Amino acid sequence: MHRILRINGLLLAVLAVLFWIGSAGASEAPVTLKLSHPTLKITTFYDGTTVNVSGTLPASDDILLHVIGAKKNVALKVKGKVAGLLWMNKTDVELENTPAVYMVYTPEKIGKDLLLAQLEGKYKAMVKDVALLGVGYKALVKDIAIKPESADKKFVFGEYVKLMEKAGVYGVYDGAVNYGPVEGKTKSFSATLIIPPKMTAGKYLVEAVAVRDGKPVGRARETLTIELSGLPKIIASLAYEHSLLFGIMAVAIAVATGLLIGVLFKGGGGAH
């Protein structure tokens, strides 16, 4: 009898632990993420676009979004004054493991708390950082190797960021994430991602990071695919898969254009 009671007590204890684990897991709502258009087409008159994103997260948390492109090595030339007079190329530098696209979107309410704007170095290069989350320019530069090692890493990276921001493929957008009403233990979020014309065909990671007390507590990821379509796809196919034919066509078009311009100018000269 005592043995049966001990077994029943053990079973009840196991069931209680399982119930506690299940209820604890159920109380923590997962982060979800959805793209309105997971695939975009680059057509003849493509000039960039936008993509709406939405999702849910625990009601007490905040959310950060970032978009990351494929990593590559980038060669740059650093200019400087020679003899204090002329601006010339002084140094060749290379940035290794650099994402082609890097964008961060934050809610307005947490921008001041999590997004730190710092002026670093004597060149006052703006470096933005989302504190302790592995998101933002300051976190990004830690993963990038800059050669030669003697180069001023902060200055080179700061100038590179300026170039990329001007092209529209790097950016930190404060207050770009909006929250919906709280429903139970969750709330919704939404944002509009900017897709500039210079985001080339390829796959891009879109990640939502849930933040609580300055630490990441959950993530959700989706892939954004940009594809060539129509005439751009045909031209790219000819250039990469039929390079000889593409070269012949390019020469033929150039010759025909030259002849046409010659005829037009000759005809215009005869009219006078």
mmCIF file of C-alpha atoms in Angstrom:
data_model
loop_
_atom_site.group_PDB
_atom_site.id
_atom_site.type_symbol
_atom_site.label_atom_id
_atom_site.label_comp_id
_atom_site.label_asym_id
_atom_site.label_seq_id
_atom_site.Cartn_x
_atom_site.Cartn_y
_atom_site.Cartn_z
ATOM 1 C CA MET A 1 0.000 0.000 0.000
ATOM 2 C CA HIS A 2 2.796 2.387 0.940
ATOM 3 C CA ARG A 3 4.573 1.472 -2.270
ATOM 4 C CA ILE A 4 1.496 2.356 -4.325
ATOM 5 C CA LEU A 5 1.169 5.662 -2.489
ATOM 6 C CA ARG A 6 4.848 6.454 -3.145
ATOM 7 C CA ILE A 7 4.409 5.693 -6.859
ATOM 8 C CA ASN A 8 1.272 7.825 -7.041
ATOM 9 C CA GLY A 9 3.059 10.642 -5.231
ATOM 10 C CA LEU A 10 5.985 10.419 -7.653
ATOM 11 C CA LEU A 11 3.631 10.504 -10.636
ATOM 12 C CA LEU A 12 1.858 13.552 -9.234
ATOM 13 C CA ALA A 13 5.197 15.302 -8.707
ATOM 14 C CA VAL A 14 6.286 14.550 -12.285
ATOM 15 C CA LEU A 15 2.953 15.766 -13.643
ATOM 16 C CA ALA A 16 3.205 18.942 -11.575
ATOM 17 C CA VAL A 17 6.694 19.661 -12.919
ATOM 18 C CA LEU A 18 5.561 19.028 -16.498
ATOM 19 C CA PHE A 19 2.540 21.264 -15.991
ATOM 20 C CA TRP A 20 4.753 24.030 -14.553
ATOM 21 C CA ILE A 21 7.168 23.797 -17.489
ATOM 22 C CA GLY A 22 4.306 23.834 -19.974
ATOM 23 C CA SER A 23 2.583 26.783 -18.335
ATOM 24 C CA ALA A 24 5.867 28.716 -18.112
ATOM 25 C CA GLY A 25 6.519 28.118 -21.800
ATOM 26 C CA ALA A 26 2.980 29.072 -22.706
ATOM 27 C CA SER A 27 3.218 32.329 -20.772
ATOM 28 C CA GLU A 28 6.137 33.489 -22.924
ATOM 29 C CA ALA A 29 4.657 34.485 -26.273
ATOM 30 C CA PRO A 30 7.022 33.856 -29.203
ATOM 31 C CA VAL A 31 8.213 36.582 -31.550
ATOM 32 C CA THR A 32 6.644 36.378 -35.024
ATOM 33 C CA LEU A 33 7.561 38.189 -38.227
ATOM 34 C CA LYS A 34 5.862 38.440 -41.620
ATOM 35 C CA LEU A 35 6.819 40.237 -44.855
ATOM 36 C CA SER A 36 4.088 41.637 -47.095
ATOM 37 C CA HIS A 37 6.191 40.736 -50.158
ATOM 38 C CA PRO A 38 8.915 38.125 -49.526
ATOM 39 C CA THR A 39 9.997 38.340 -53.188
ATOM 40 C CA LEU A 40 10.536 41.530 -55.206
ATOM 41 C CA LYS A 41 11.082 41.827 -58.966
ATOM 42 C CA ILE A 42 13.511 44.267 -60.595
ATOM 43 C CA THR A 43 11.880 45.260 -63.891
ATOM 44 C CA THR A 44 12.872 47.765 -66.581
ATOM 45 C CA PHE A 45 11.624 50.863 -64.758
ATOM 46 C CA TYR A 46 12.358 49.670 -61.218
ATOM 47 C CA ASP A 47 13.355 52.547 -58.928
ATOM 48 C CA GLY A 48 13.226 50.994 -55.486
ATOM 49 C CA THR A 49 10.178 50.185 -53.391
ATOM 50 C CA THR A 50 9.030 49.471 -49.839
ATOM 51 C CA VAL A 51 8.057 46.312 -47.969
ATOM 52 C CA ASN A 52 5.648 46.251 -45.040
ATOM 53 C CA VAL A 53 6.570 44.002 -42.123
ATOM 54 C CA SER A 54 4.424 42.975 -39.185
ATOM 55 C CA GLY A 55 4.499 40.575 -36.285
ATOM 56 C CA THR A 56 3.828 39.993 -32.609
ATOM 57 C CA LEU A 57 5.892 39.899 -29.417
ATOM 58 C CA PRO A 58 5.369 39.713 -25.646
ATOM 59 C CA ALA A 59 3.452 42.758 -24.437
ATOM 60 C CA SER A 60 6.183 43.909 -22.043
ATOM 61 C CA ASP A 61 9.010 43.750 -24.613
ATOM 62 C CA ASP A 62 10.268 46.087 -27.320
ATOM 63 C CA ILE A 63 11.304 45.164 -30.853
ATOM 64 C CA LEU A 64 14.191 46.070 -33.143
ATOM 65 C CA LEU A 65 14.342 45.232 -36.839
ATOM 66 C CA HIS A 66 17.420 44.967 -38.988
ATOM 67 C CA VAL A 67 18.075 44.102 -42.618
ATOM 68 C CA ILE A 68 21.415 42.552 -43.568
ATOM 69 C CA GLY A 69 22.828 41.828 -47.027
ATOM 70 C CA ALA A 70 25.480 39.347 -48.137
ATOM 71 C CA LYS A 71 28.970 40.013 -46.802
ATOM 72 C CA LYS A 72 31.844 40.896 -49.111
ATOM 73 C CA ASN A 73 35.280 42.505 -49.201
ATOM 74 C CA VAL A 74 35.389 46.183 -50.183
ATOM 75 C CA ALA A 75 38.467 48.015 -51.520
ATOM 76 C CA LEU A 76 38.723 51.764 -50.866
ATOM 77 C CA LYS A 77 41.231 54.539 -51.379
ATOM 78 C CA VAL A 78 41.848 56.976 -48.543
ATOM 79 C CA LYS A 79 42.563 60.529 -49.669
ATOM 80 C CA GLY A 80 44.813 62.956 -47.842
ATOM 81 C CA LYS A 81 46.796 66.130 -48.349
ATOM 82 C CA VAL A 82 50.266 65.793 -49.844
ATOM 83 C CA ALA A 83 52.757 68.481 -48.794
ATOM 84 C CA GLY A 84 49.814 70.250 -47.179
ATOM 85 C CA LEU A 85 48.517 71.370 -50.580
ATOM 86 C CA LEU A 86 47.030 68.717 -52.866
ATOM 87 C CA TRP A 87 44.382 66.114 -52.070
ATOM 88 C CA MET A 88 45.552 62.767 -53.455
ATOM 89 C CA ASN A 89 45.011 59.040 -52.907
ATOM 90 C CA LYS A 90 47.394 58.154 -50.088
ATOM 91 C CA THR A 91 46.428 54.660 -48.920
ATOM 92 C CA ASP A 92 44.616 51.598 -50.241
ATOM 93 C CA VAL A 93 42.452 49.921 -47.603
ATOM 94 C CA GLU A 94 40.227 46.847 -47.643
ATOM 95 C CA LEU A 95 37.211 46.146 -45.461
ATOM 96 C CA GLU A 96 36.643 42.409 -45.064
ATOM 97 C CA ASN A 97 33.385 40.703 -44.083
ATOM 98 C CA THR A 98 31.303 43.810 -44.787
ATOM 99 C CA PRO A 99 27.527 43.485 -45.428
ATOM 100 C CA ALA A 100 26.358 45.062 -48.679
ATOM 101 C CA VAL A 101 23.196 46.279 -46.912
ATOM 102 C CA TYR A 102 22.711 47.160 -43.243
ATOM 103 C CA MET A 103 19.596 48.883 -41.883
ATOM 104 C CA VAL A 104 18.188 49.153 -38.362
ATOM 105 C CA TYR A 105 14.605 50.157 -37.487
ATOM 106 C CA THR A 106 13.629 51.069 -33.913
ATOM 107 C CA PRO A 107 10.449 52.132 -32.071
ATOM 108 C CA GLU A 108 10.279 55.785 -31.120
ATOM 109 C CA LYS A 109 9.854 55.193 -27.389
ATOM 110 C CA ILE A 110 13.077 53.218 -26.967
ATOM 111 C CA GLY A 111 15.256 55.193 -29.344
ATOM 112 C CA LYS A 112 16.785 57.363 -26.613
ATOM 113 C CA ASP A 113 17.341 54.422 -24.273
ATOM 114 C CA LEU A 114 18.852 51.888 -26.644
ATOM 115 C CA LEU A 115 20.246 53.887 -29.546
ATOM 116 C CA LEU A 116 23.444 55.704 -28.672
ATOM 117 C CA ALA A 117 24.840 58.342 -31.028
ATOM 118 C CA GLN A 118 28.531 58.869 -30.453
ATOM 119 C CA LEU A 119 31.069 61.119 -32.135
ATOM 120 C CA GLU A 120 34.231 59.065 -32.188
ATOM 121 C CA GLY A 121 37.718 60.112 -33.187
ATOM 122 C CA LYS A 122 39.024 63.495 -34.238
ATOM 123 C CA TYR A 123 37.174 63.210 -37.562
ATOM 124 C CA LYS A 124 33.791 63.236 -35.780
ATOM 125 C CA ALA A 125 32.565 60.205 -37.731
ATOM 126 C CA MET A 126 29.047 59.380 -36.572
ATOM 127 C CA VAL A 127 28.747 55.851 -35.189
ATOM 128 C CA LYS A 128 25.368 54.589 -33.996
ATOM 129 C CA ASP A 129 24.948 51.637 -31.681
ATOM 130 C CA VAL A 130 22.103 49.734 -30.088
ATOM 131 C CA ALA A 131 23.498 49.079 -26.624
ATOM 132 C CA LEU A 132 24.484 45.512 -25.750
ATOM 133 C CA LEU A 133 22.286 43.938 -28.436
ATOM 134 C CA GLY A 134 24.750 43.167 -31.213
ATOM 135 C CA VAL A 135 22.782 45.509 -33.472
ATOM 136 C CA GLY A 136 23.999 48.776 -34.969
ATOM 137 C CA TYR A 137 27.128 50.221 -36.521
ATOM 138 C CA LYS A 138 29.333 49.937 -33.458
ATOM 139 C CA ALA A 139 28.482 46.257 -33.114
ATOM 140 C CA LEU A 140 28.937 45.767 -36.858
ATOM 141 C CA VAL A 141 32.449 47.229 -36.978
ATOM 142 C CA LYS A 142 33.661 44.599 -34.491
ATOM 143 C CA ASP A 143 33.107 41.880 -37.118
ATOM 144 C CA ILE A 144 34.864 43.777 -39.914
ATOM 145 C CA ALA A 145 38.600 43.415 -40.507
ATOM 146 C CA ILE A 146 40.297 46.460 -42.031
ATOM 147 C CA LYS A 147 43.665 46.115 -43.758
ATOM 148 C CA PRO A 148 46.337 47.289 -43.404
ATOM 149 C CA GLU A 149 46.179 47.064 -39.625
ATOM 150 C CA SER A 150 47.843 50.467 -39.395
ATOM 151 C CA ALA A 151 44.740 52.122 -40.900
ATOM 152 C CA ASP A 152 42.522 54.254 -38.645
ATOM 153 C CA LYS A 153 39.682 51.748 -38.288
ATOM 154 C CA LYS A 154 37.120 54.165 -36.833
ATOM 155 C CA PHE A 155 37.785 56.775 -39.502
ATOM 156 C CA VAL A 156 37.760 54.325 -42.429
ATOM 157 C CA PHE A 157 34.579 52.609 -41.252
ATOM 158 C CA GLY A 158 32.900 55.941 -40.484
ATOM 159 C CA GLU A 159 33.629 57.240 -43.987
ATOM 160 C CA TYR A 160 32.438 53.968 -45.526
ATOM 161 C CA VAL A 161 29.163 54.225 -43.583
ATOM 162 C CA LYS A 162 28.670 57.761 -44.901
ATOM 163 C CA LEU A 163 29.071 56.503 -48.483
ATOM 164 C CA MET A 164 26.641 53.648 -47.915
ATOM 165 C CA GLU A 165 24.080 55.909 -46.216
ATOM 166 C CA LYS A 166 24.281 58.284 -49.165
ATOM 167 C CA ALA A 167 23.563 55.331 -51.465
ATOM 168 C CA GLY A 168 20.611 54.386 -49.259
ATOM 169 C CA VAL A 169 21.813 50.861 -48.403
ATOM 170 C CA TYR A 170 22.892 51.661 -44.823
ATOM 171 C CA GLY A 171 20.725 53.481 -42.317
ATOM 172 C CA VAL A 172 19.371 53.679 -38.770
ATOM 173 C CA TYR A 173 15.699 54.691 -38.712
ATOM 174 C CA ASP A 174 14.516 55.871 -35.301
ATOM 175 C CA GLY A 175 10.793 55.724 -34.586
ATOM 176 C CA ALA A 176 10.085 53.590 -37.661
ATOM 177 C CA VAL A 177 8.433 50.719 -35.742
ATOM 178 C CA ASN A 178 4.843 51.160 -34.556
ATOM 179 C CA TYR A 179 3.009 49.106 -31.925
ATOM 180 C CA GLY A 180 -0.589 47.938 -31.997
ATOM 181 C CA PRO A 181 -2.866 47.443 -28.965
ATOM 182 C CA VAL A 182 -1.995 44.865 -26.308
ATOM 183 C CA GLU A 183 -4.079 41.695 -26.553
ATOM 184 C CA GLY A 184 -3.613 39.436 -23.566
ATOM 185 C CA LYS A 185 0.106 38.776 -23.222
ATOM 186 C CA THR A 186 1.087 39.940 -26.708
ATOM 187 C CA LYS A 187 1.110 43.052 -28.843
ATOM 188 C CA SER A 188 1.602 43.600 -32.554
ATOM 189 C CA PHE A 189 4.189 45.697 -34.365
ATOM 190 C CA SER A 190 4.558 47.013 -37.903
ATOM 191 C CA ALA A 191 7.104 48.922 -39.961
ATOM 192 C CA THR A 192 7.840 49.867 -43.553
ATOM 193 C CA LEU A 193 11.241 48.790 -44.857
ATOM 194 C CA ILE A 194 12.892 51.031 -47.435
ATOM 195 C CA ILE A 195 14.226 49.131 -50.456
ATOM 196 C CA PRO A 196 16.477 51.538 -52.414
ATOM 197 C CA PRO A 197 17.296 51.045 -56.123
ATOM 198 C CA LYS A 198 20.878 50.133 -55.227
ATOM 199 C CA MET A 199 19.812 47.012 -53.344
ATOM 200 C CA THR A 200 20.803 44.525 -56.026
ATOM 201 C CA ALA A 201 19.350 41.103 -56.772
ATOM 202 C CA GLY A 202 20.020 38.626 -53.983
ATOM 203 C CA LYS A 203 18.793 37.376 -50.621
ATOM 204 C CA TYR A 204 18.582 39.587 -47.533
ATOM 205 C CA LEU A 205 18.025 38.649 -43.903
ATOM 206 C CA VAL A 206 15.211 40.484 -42.110
ATOM 207 C CA GLU A 207 15.360 39.880 -38.362
ATOM 208 C CA ALA A 208 13.149 41.002 -35.483
ATOM 209 C CA VAL A 209 14.856 41.121 -32.076
ATOM 210 C CA ALA A 210 12.703 41.285 -28.941
ATOM 211 C CA VAL A 211 14.329 43.352 -26.183
ATOM 212 C CA ARG A 212 13.713 43.292 -22.439
ATOM 213 C CA ASP A 213 15.769 45.243 -19.898
ATOM 214 C CA GLY A 214 18.398 45.982 -22.526
ATOM 215 C CA LYS A 215 18.903 42.326 -23.484
ATOM 216 C CA PRO A 216 17.698 40.249 -26.476
ATOM 217 C CA VAL A 217 15.108 37.682 -25.367
ATOM 218 C CA GLY A 218 13.695 36.414 -28.664
ATOM 219 C CA ARG A 219 14.214 36.532 -32.418
ATOM 220 C CA ALA A 220 12.322 35.834 -35.620
ATOM 221 C CA ARG A 221 13.805 35.771 -39.106
ATOM 222 C CA GLU A 222 12.547 35.952 -42.665
ATOM 223 C CA THR A 223 14.331 36.073 -46.027
ATOM 224 C CA LEU A 224 13.689 38.886 -48.494
ATOM 225 C CA THR A 225 14.535 37.883 -52.072
ATOM 226 C CA ILE A 226 15.112 40.397 -54.868
ATOM 227 C CA GLU A 227 15.106 38.964 -58.402
ATOM 228 C CA LEU A 228 15.742 40.306 -61.879
ATOM 229 C CA SER A 229 12.773 40.139 -64.233
ATOM 230 C CA GLY A 230 12.014 41.029 -67.838
ATOM 231 C CA LEU A 231 14.629 43.016 -69.785
ATOM 232 C CA PRO A 232 17.113 43.337 -66.870
ATOM 233 C CA LYS A 233 17.071 39.544 -66.501
ATOM 234 C CA ILE A 234 17.667 39.041 -70.238
ATOM 235 C CA ILE A 235 20.575 41.502 -70.259
ATOM 236 C CA ALA A 236 22.148 39.893 -67.176
ATOM 237 C CA SER A 237 21.740 36.438 -68.691
ATOM 238 C CA LEU A 238 23.456 37.532 -71.905
ATOM 239 C CA ALA A 239 26.279 39.249 -70.021
ATOM 240 C CA TYR A 240 27.096 36.321 -67.711
ATOM 241 C CA GLU A 241 26.012 33.226 -69.636
ATOM 242 C CA HIS A 242 26.577 34.323 -73.250
ATOM 243 C CA SER A 243 29.367 36.860 -72.917
ATOM 244 C CA LEU A 244 30.597 36.474 -76.526
ATOM 245 C CA LEU A 245 27.128 37.077 -77.977
ATOM 246 C CA PHE A 246 26.608 39.977 -75.571
ATOM 247 C CA GLY A 247 29.909 41.538 -76.669
ATOM 248 C CA ILE A 248 29.038 41.203 -80.359
ATOM 249 C CA MET A 249 25.612 42.738 -79.767
ATOM 250 C CA ALA A 250 27.135 45.614 -77.779
ATOM 251 C CA VAL A 251 29.625 46.381 -80.571
ATOM 252 C CA ALA A 252 26.889 46.139 -83.216
ATOM 253 C CA ILE A 253 24.636 48.520 -81.256
ATOM 254 C CA ALA A 254 27.516 50.971 -80.764
ATOM 255 C CA VAL A 255 28.391 50.916 -84.488
ATOM 256 C CA ALA A 256 24.751 51.320 -85.520
ATOM 257 C CA THR A 257 24.323 54.216 -83.083
ATOM 258 C CA GLY A 258 27.449 55.907 -84.445
ATOM 259 C CA LEU A 259 26.272 55.526 -88.047
ATOM 260 C CA LEU A 260 22.830 56.884 -87.175
ATOM 261 C CA ILE A 261 24.306 59.935 -85.430
ATOM 262 C CA GLY A 262 26.623 60.509 -88.418
ATOM 263 C CA VAL A 263 23.715 60.415 -90.850
ATOM 264 C CA LEU A 264 21.653 62.796 -88.704
ATOM 265 C CA PHE A 265 24.467 65.323 -88.352
ATOM 266 C CA LYS A 266 25.358 65.041 -92.033
ATOM 267 C CA GLY A 267 21.752 65.623 -92.994
ATOM 268 C CA GLY A 268 21.528 68.581 -90.617
ATOM 269 C CA GLY A 269 24.693 70.120 -92.086
ATOM 270 C CA GLY A 270 23.391 69.775 -95.665
ATOM 271 C CA ALA A 271 20.192 71.593 -94.782
ATOM 272 C CA HIS A 272 22.139 74.785 -94.055
#
